[in-house]
């Protein structure tokens, strides 16, 4: 059954990945990409790497692709226009791709590139094992990569931040500190005041009260 | 009768692999059917509860005490015409409501109802729920985009921003639970909360700030009042589902209530001790763990959802974002550090 599932997931993954690059509508392309991520998570579950699989879904499908979709939907680009010169540039692109391919093969088949991979463990690694690796065995490299990401984030914000002059904003602290007495003044009105000449004193009171 | 007899019988009848598939499907039916029933009656409960809070009696025409109202509503929605706007992107337009509902139901795969009564007792249960529920927002975004309507699109944009923001606070609240339970398995998380004095050993007390943040974020995640800016009818009509009719609209509705029940169930498992009794274990009947406690806790949390809706006015969008980013996330981060430090001291209660 595992083998059958593998072939089903693999077929879906390959199909989805192909549709990502062939879909005409960018929103459809993003959706196919989501399908590809999800299917690769399924493949990882078959490999018993459930933590990795679920984190792939949490991070990429749950967060990154939402923002991606968000951006793509807002874009106003006619992708048909961009595709017009495709066959004109195709020969150059093909040559570049072929050269890169050859280079990669040369590098990867070199004997210095044959670094031993991670040992396949008999039991599936648990979350505890991963935590031990990340926070004890490889503590420093992990923290360094986190700092690197932080620097990248600060740089991105620093490059794009613009102080707007005309924005209005409120201070919630001040808003909460407001008392009813600051906004409304309840006047004591004599309910049984005589009917003669009620207008003059009432109007006076009304004029004087709002001071702030 | 031993429950294990059924899969054994199926395995004998159909062979190991097919028997396993059929047994799993049976279990799925046993979980999904009561959930859909609960969803239907939550809609009735909502109308009744809000009715009584507003000194009305709510629906009382169909059946005794209006008890058949959800059935009537369901039949009505099934028989209504399904309309698609002429400029809509048809395939995605009809995919969106399904995409909203499926994660709301799929997350139940790892929710334990009682020790052993869980569809899939995986090690990363908590993360699985987070992963699956985070997929639900696509349905909302797609509904907004595929409808080809400004109101729907604005609703979808709001939904995406809101759900992504509150997911972070929710995730951080869960980190605290993971730390004290030292496990991601949901059954394990409940078992860690067992103690001789019932309620005292639940996660609720040491993790109170995380509980509050988690539940309020859960309300925001399900786009329920007071965080229902996604479908704020005074501003954008009904948000992402404004173009939907009949059963395609009903699917959004079902998903909303299924998500409410899911959030309530998750809260009860992670903070309120799931099936554990709130009373000391030495008490004769009341102290025993039982599925009924689980149901009661979920019902209390669901009542909170309805209570909030009847009580609070809708948040303004910028206030909602401020609450998520500037209050909830710092609160959870601080409490995680407090708990982490606490666990390192001799006063740690989680050994």
mmCIF file of N, CA and C in Angstrom, chain A residues 1-2 25 27-28 31 34 38 50-51 54-55 57-58 60-67 69-70 73-74 126-128 170 172-173 175-176, chain B residues 17 20-21 89 92 99 122-124 127-128 130-132 134-135 137-138 141-142 145 153 157 160-161 164 167 182-184 316 318-319 322:
data_model
loop_
_atom_site.group_PDB
_atom_site.id
_atom_site.type_symbol
_atom_site.label_atom_id
_atom_site.label_comp_id
_atom_site.label_asym_id
_atom_site.label_seq_id
_atom_site.Cartn_x
_atom_site.Cartn_y
_atom_site.Cartn_z
ATOM 1 N N UNK A 1 0.834 -1.196 0.000
ATOM 2 C CA UNK A 1 0.000 0.000 0.000
ATOM 3 C C UNK A 1 0.878 1.259 0.000
ATOM 4 N N UNK A 2 2.000 1.215 0.767
ATOM 5 C CA UNK A 2 2.889 2.374 0.810
ATOM 6 C C UNK A 2 3.418 2.694 -0.579
ATOM 7 N N UNK A 25 -2.674 31.649 -15.583
ATOM 8 C CA UNK A 25 -3.095 32.602 -14.559
ATOM 9 C C UNK A 25 -2.174 32.466 -13.341
ATOM 10 N N UNK A 27 -2.548 33.240 -10.286
ATOM 11 C CA UNK A 27 -3.217 32.722 -9.084
ATOM 12 C C UNK A 27 -3.325 31.200 -9.163
ATOM 13 N N UNK A 28 -3.658 30.703 -10.342
ATOM 14 C CA UNK A 28 -3.717 29.244 -10.505
ATOM 15 C C UNK A 28 -2.341 28.635 -10.256
ATOM 16 N N UNK A 31 -1.749 28.259 -6.675
ATOM 17 C CA UNK A 31 -2.533 27.159 -6.098
ATOM 18 C C UNK A 31 -1.903 25.817 -6.431
ATOM 19 N N UNK A 34 0.870 25.292 -4.108
ATOM 20 C CA UNK A 34 0.393 24.836 -2.799
ATOM 21 C C UNK A 34 0.160 23.336 -2.838
ATOM 22 N N UNK A 38 2.014 20.504 -0.531
ATOM 23 C CA UNK A 38 1.237 19.590 0.297
ATOM 24 C C UNK A 38 1.553 18.143 -0.052
ATOM 25 N N UNK A 50 7.534 12.779 9.997
ATOM 26 C CA UNK A 50 6.273 13.482 10.173
ATOM 27 C C UNK A 50 6.472 14.911 10.653
ATOM 28 N N UNK A 51 7.501 15.119 11.478
ATOM 29 C CA UNK A 51 7.720 16.482 11.976
ATOM 30 C C UNK A 51 8.065 17.418 10.823
ATOM 31 N N UNK A 54 4.954 18.038 8.648
ATOM 32 C CA UNK A 54 3.981 18.965 9.216
ATOM 33 C C UNK A 54 4.546 20.376 9.254
ATOM 34 N N UNK A 55 5.856 20.505 9.525
ATOM 35 C CA UNK A 55 6.397 21.877 9.525
ATOM 36 C C UNK A 55 6.386 22.467 8.122
ATOM 37 N N UNK A 57 4.079 22.026 5.958
ATOM 38 C CA UNK A 57 2.724 22.534 5.747
ATOM 39 C C UNK A 57 2.501 23.795 6.572
ATOM 40 N N UNK A 58 2.951 23.776 7.849
ATOM 41 C CA UNK A 58 2.721 24.948 8.708
ATOM 42 C C UNK A 58 3.396 26.174 8.105
ATOM 43 N N UNK A 60 5.229 26.672 4.948
ATOM 44 C CA UNK A 60 5.071 27.074 3.550
ATOM 45 C C UNK A 60 3.621 27.204 3.155
ATOM 46 N N UNK A 61 2.826 26.152 3.408
ATOM 47 C CA UNK A 61 1.431 26.212 2.967
ATOM 48 C C UNK A 61 0.649 27.190 3.839
ATOM 49 N N UNK A 62 0.887 27.131 5.161
ATOM 50 C CA UNK A 62 0.061 27.916 6.067
ATOM 51 C C UNK A 62 0.419 29.382 6.108
ATOM 52 N N UNK A 63 1.674 29.723 5.905
ATOM 53 C CA UNK A 63 2.049 31.130 6.081
ATOM 54 C C UNK A 63 2.612 31.746 4.810
ATOM 55 N N UNK A 64 3.692 31.169 4.271
ATOM 56 C CA UNK A 64 4.378 31.815 3.151
ATOM 57 C C UNK A 64 3.468 31.925 1.931
ATOM 58 N N UNK A 65 2.782 30.824 1.610
ATOM 59 C CA UNK A 65 1.970 30.845 0.392
ATOM 60 C C UNK A 65 0.737 31.732 0.531
ATOM 61 N N UNK A 66 0.264 31.913 1.773
ATOM 62 C CA UNK A 66 -0.867 32.833 1.956
ATOM 63 C C UNK A 66 -0.445 34.235 1.540
ATOM 64 N N UNK A 67 0.746 34.648 2.017
ATOM 65 C CA UNK A 67 1.227 35.988 1.661
ATOM 66 C C UNK A 67 1.520 36.071 0.169
ATOM 67 N N UNK A 69 0.043 34.389 -2.232
ATOM 68 C CA UNK A 69 -1.238 34.472 -2.938
ATOM 69 C C UNK A 69 -1.793 35.889 -2.824
ATOM 70 N N UNK A 70 -1.662 36.415 -1.629
ATOM 71 C CA UNK A 70 -2.070 37.767 -1.307
ATOM 72 C C UNK A 70 -1.450 38.751 -2.306
ATOM 73 N N UNK A 73 -2.487 38.140 -6.082
ATOM 74 C CA UNK A 73 -3.837 38.605 -6.401
ATOM 75 C C UNK A 73 -3.877 40.111 -6.606
ATOM 76 N N UNK A 74 -2.996 40.816 -5.900
ATOM 77 C CA UNK A 74 -2.999 42.275 -6.006
ATOM 78 C C UNK A 74 -2.299 42.755 -7.269
ATOM 79 N N UNK A 126 12.271 11.274 16.598
ATOM 80 C CA UNK A 126 11.161 11.953 17.245
ATOM 81 C C UNK A 126 11.450 13.439 17.327
ATOM 82 N N UNK A 127 10.454 14.180 17.774
ATOM 83 C CA UNK A 127 10.636 15.617 17.930
ATOM 84 C C UNK A 127 11.719 15.889 18.975
ATOM 85 N N UNK A 128 11.765 15.036 20.019
ATOM 86 C CA UNK A 128 12.787 15.205 21.056
ATOM 87 C C UNK A 128 14.188 15.083 20.457
ATOM 88 N N UNK A 170 -3.969 56.975 16.541
ATOM 89 C CA UNK A 170 -4.503 57.240 17.858
ATOM 90 C C UNK A 170 -3.608 56.580 18.884
ATOM 91 N N UNK A 172 -3.978 54.424 21.947
ATOM 92 C CA UNK A 172 -5.013 53.690 22.687
ATOM 93 C C UNK A 172 -4.946 53.958 24.186
ATOM 94 N N UNK A 173 -3.721 54.209 24.706
ATOM 95 C CA UNK A 173 -3.609 54.486 26.131
ATOM 96 C C UNK A 173 -4.406 55.702 26.527
ATOM 97 N N UNK A 175 -6.866 56.957 24.847
ATOM 98 C CA UNK A 175 -8.291 56.707 24.645
ATOM 99 C C UNK A 175 -8.895 55.996 25.842
ATOM 100 N N UNK A 176 -8.139 55.037 26.374
ATOM 101 C CA UNK A 176 -8.682 54.273 27.494
ATOM 102 C C UNK A 176 -8.770 55.158 28.741
ATOM 103 N N UNK B 17 -5.133 -5.254 4.833
ATOM 104 C CA UNK B 17 -5.065 -3.875 4.341
ATOM 105 C C UNK B 17 -6.444 -3.295 4.100
ATOM 106 N N UNK B 20 -8.225 -2.681 7.305
ATOM 107 C CA UNK B 20 -7.761 -1.455 7.961
ATOM 108 C C UNK B 20 -8.433 -0.230 7.353
ATOM 109 N N UNK B 21 -8.522 -0.215 6.012
ATOM 110 C CA UNK B 21 -9.133 0.941 5.345
ATOM 111 C C UNK B 21 -10.598 1.065 5.746
ATOM 112 N N UNK B 89 -14.747 33.097 -11.511
ATOM 113 C CA UNK B 89 -13.880 32.028 -11.982
ATOM 114 C C UNK B 89 -14.496 30.722 -11.455
ATOM 115 N N UNK B 92 -12.761 27.644 -9.258
ATOM 116 C CA UNK B 92 -12.292 28.053 -7.942
ATOM 117 C C UNK B 92 -13.450 28.534 -7.086
ATOM 118 N N UNK B 99 -12.981 23.932 0.243
ATOM 119 C CA UNK B 99 -11.657 24.105 0.834
ATOM 120 C C UNK B 99 -11.757 24.686 2.255
ATOM 121 N N UNK B 122 -1.083 10.271 16.407
ATOM 122 C CA UNK B 122 0.269 10.540 15.919
ATOM 123 C C UNK B 122 1.050 11.361 16.935
ATOM 124 N N UNK B 123 2.379 11.327 16.772
ATOM 125 C CA UNK B 123 3.245 12.008 17.736
ATOM 126 C C UNK B 123 3.179 13.519 17.627
ATOM 127 N N UNK B 124 2.922 14.019 16.434
ATOM 128 C CA UNK B 124 2.946 15.473 16.257
ATOM 129 C C UNK B 124 1.526 16.012 16.132
ATOM 130 N N UNK B 127 0.925 19.858 16.205
ATOM 131 C CA UNK B 127 1.391 20.542 14.995
ATOM 132 C C UNK B 127 0.475 20.240 13.825
ATOM 133 N N UNK B 128 -0.008 18.987 13.772
ATOM 134 C CA UNK B 128 -0.899 18.604 12.680
ATOM 135 C C UNK B 128 -2.139 19.496 12.683
ATOM 136 N N UNK B 130 -2.430 22.488 13.901
ATOM 137 C CA UNK B 130 -2.046 23.827 13.447
ATOM 138 C C UNK B 130 -1.913 23.882 11.939
ATOM 139 N N UNK B 131 -1.250 22.846 11.372
ATOM 140 C CA UNK B 131 -1.007 22.832 9.931
ATOM 141 C C UNK B 131 -2.321 22.776 9.171
ATOM 142 N N UNK B 132 -3.207 21.893 9.617
ATOM 143 C CA UNK B 132 -4.447 21.695 8.863
ATOM 144 C C UNK B 132 -5.361 22.917 8.989
ATOM 145 N N UNK B 134 -4.498 25.902 9.427
ATOM 146 C CA UNK B 134 -3.970 27.067 8.700
ATOM 147 C C UNK B 134 -4.304 26.986 7.214
ATOM 148 N N UNK B 135 -4.765 25.825 6.737
ATOM 149 C CA UNK B 135 -5.131 25.719 5.321
ATOM 150 C C UNK B 135 -6.491 26.341 5.043
ATOM 151 N N UNK B 137 -7.723 29.167 5.540
ATOM 152 C CA UNK B 137 -7.795 30.545 5.075
ATOM 153 C C UNK B 137 -7.783 30.629 3.546
ATOM 154 N N UNK B 138 -7.217 29.613 2.893
ATOM 155 C CA UNK B 138 -7.210 29.648 1.420
ATOM 156 C C UNK B 138 -8.621 29.669 0.853
ATOM 157 N N UNK B 141 -9.804 33.185 1.008
ATOM 158 C CA UNK B 141 -9.152 34.053 0.016
ATOM 159 C C UNK B 141 -9.677 33.736 -1.381
ATOM 160 N N UNK B 142 -9.772 32.434 -1.677
ATOM 161 C CA UNK B 142 -10.229 32.042 -3.009
ATOM 162 C C UNK B 142 -11.664 32.463 -3.241
ATOM 163 N N UNK B 145 -11.560 36.013 -4.150
ATOM 164 C CA UNK B 145 -10.957 36.303 -5.449
ATOM 165 C C UNK B 145 -11.830 35.780 -6.581
ATOM 166 N N UNK B 153 -13.741 40.576 -2.288
ATOM 167 C CA UNK B 153 -12.282 40.638 -2.295
ATOM 168 C C UNK B 153 -11.764 41.363 -1.054
ATOM 169 N N UNK B 157 -9.235 39.854 1.746
ATOM 170 C CA UNK B 157 -7.976 40.492 2.163
ATOM 171 C C UNK B 157 -7.929 40.637 3.677
ATOM 172 N N UNK B 160 -7.353 37.196 5.277
ATOM 173 C CA UNK B 160 -5.993 36.677 5.176
ATOM 174 C C UNK B 160 -5.107 37.353 6.215
ATOM 175 N N UNK B 161 -5.179 38.691 6.298
ATOM 176 C CA UNK B 161 -4.321 39.406 7.235
ATOM 177 C C UNK B 161 -4.653 39.012 8.670
ATOM 178 N N UNK B 164 -3.606 35.209 9.497
ATOM 179 C CA UNK B 164 -2.160 35.022 9.606
ATOM 180 C C UNK B 164 -1.633 35.650 10.891
ATOM 181 N N UNK B 167 -2.746 33.573 13.973
ATOM 182 C CA UNK B 167 -2.144 32.245 14.010
ATOM 183 C C UNK B 167 -0.834 32.277 14.796
ATOM 184 N N UNK B 182 5.942 18.467 27.486
ATOM 185 C CA UNK B 182 7.070 17.832 26.792
ATOM 186 C C UNK B 182 6.585 16.764 25.815
ATOM 187 N N UNK B 183 5.512 17.093 25.102
ATOM 188 C CA UNK B 183 5.020 16.174 24.075
ATOM 189 C C UNK B 183 4.121 16.942 23.117
ATOM 190 N N UNK B 184 4.004 16.404 21.887
ATOM 191 C CA UNK B 184 3.074 17.001 20.930
ATOM 192 C C UNK B 184 1.866 16.112 20.732
ATOM 193 N N UNK B 316 -12.752 47.460 15.574
ATOM 194 C CA UNK B 316 -12.373 48.165 14.362
ATOM 195 C C UNK B 316 -11.121 47.482 13.830
ATOM 196 N N UNK B 318 -8.117 48.300 12.700
ATOM 197 C CA UNK B 318 -6.772 48.619 13.203
ATOM 198 C C UNK B 318 -6.632 48.188 14.666
ATOM 199 N N UNK B 319 -7.722 48.264 15.425
ATOM 200 C CA UNK B 319 -7.650 47.831 16.828
ATOM 201 C C UNK B 319 -7.440 46.327 16.902
ATOM 202 N N UNK B 322 -3.872 45.613 16.222
ATOM 203 C CA UNK B 322 -3.063 46.012 17.367
ATOM 204 C C UNK B 322 -3.155 44.961 18.459
#
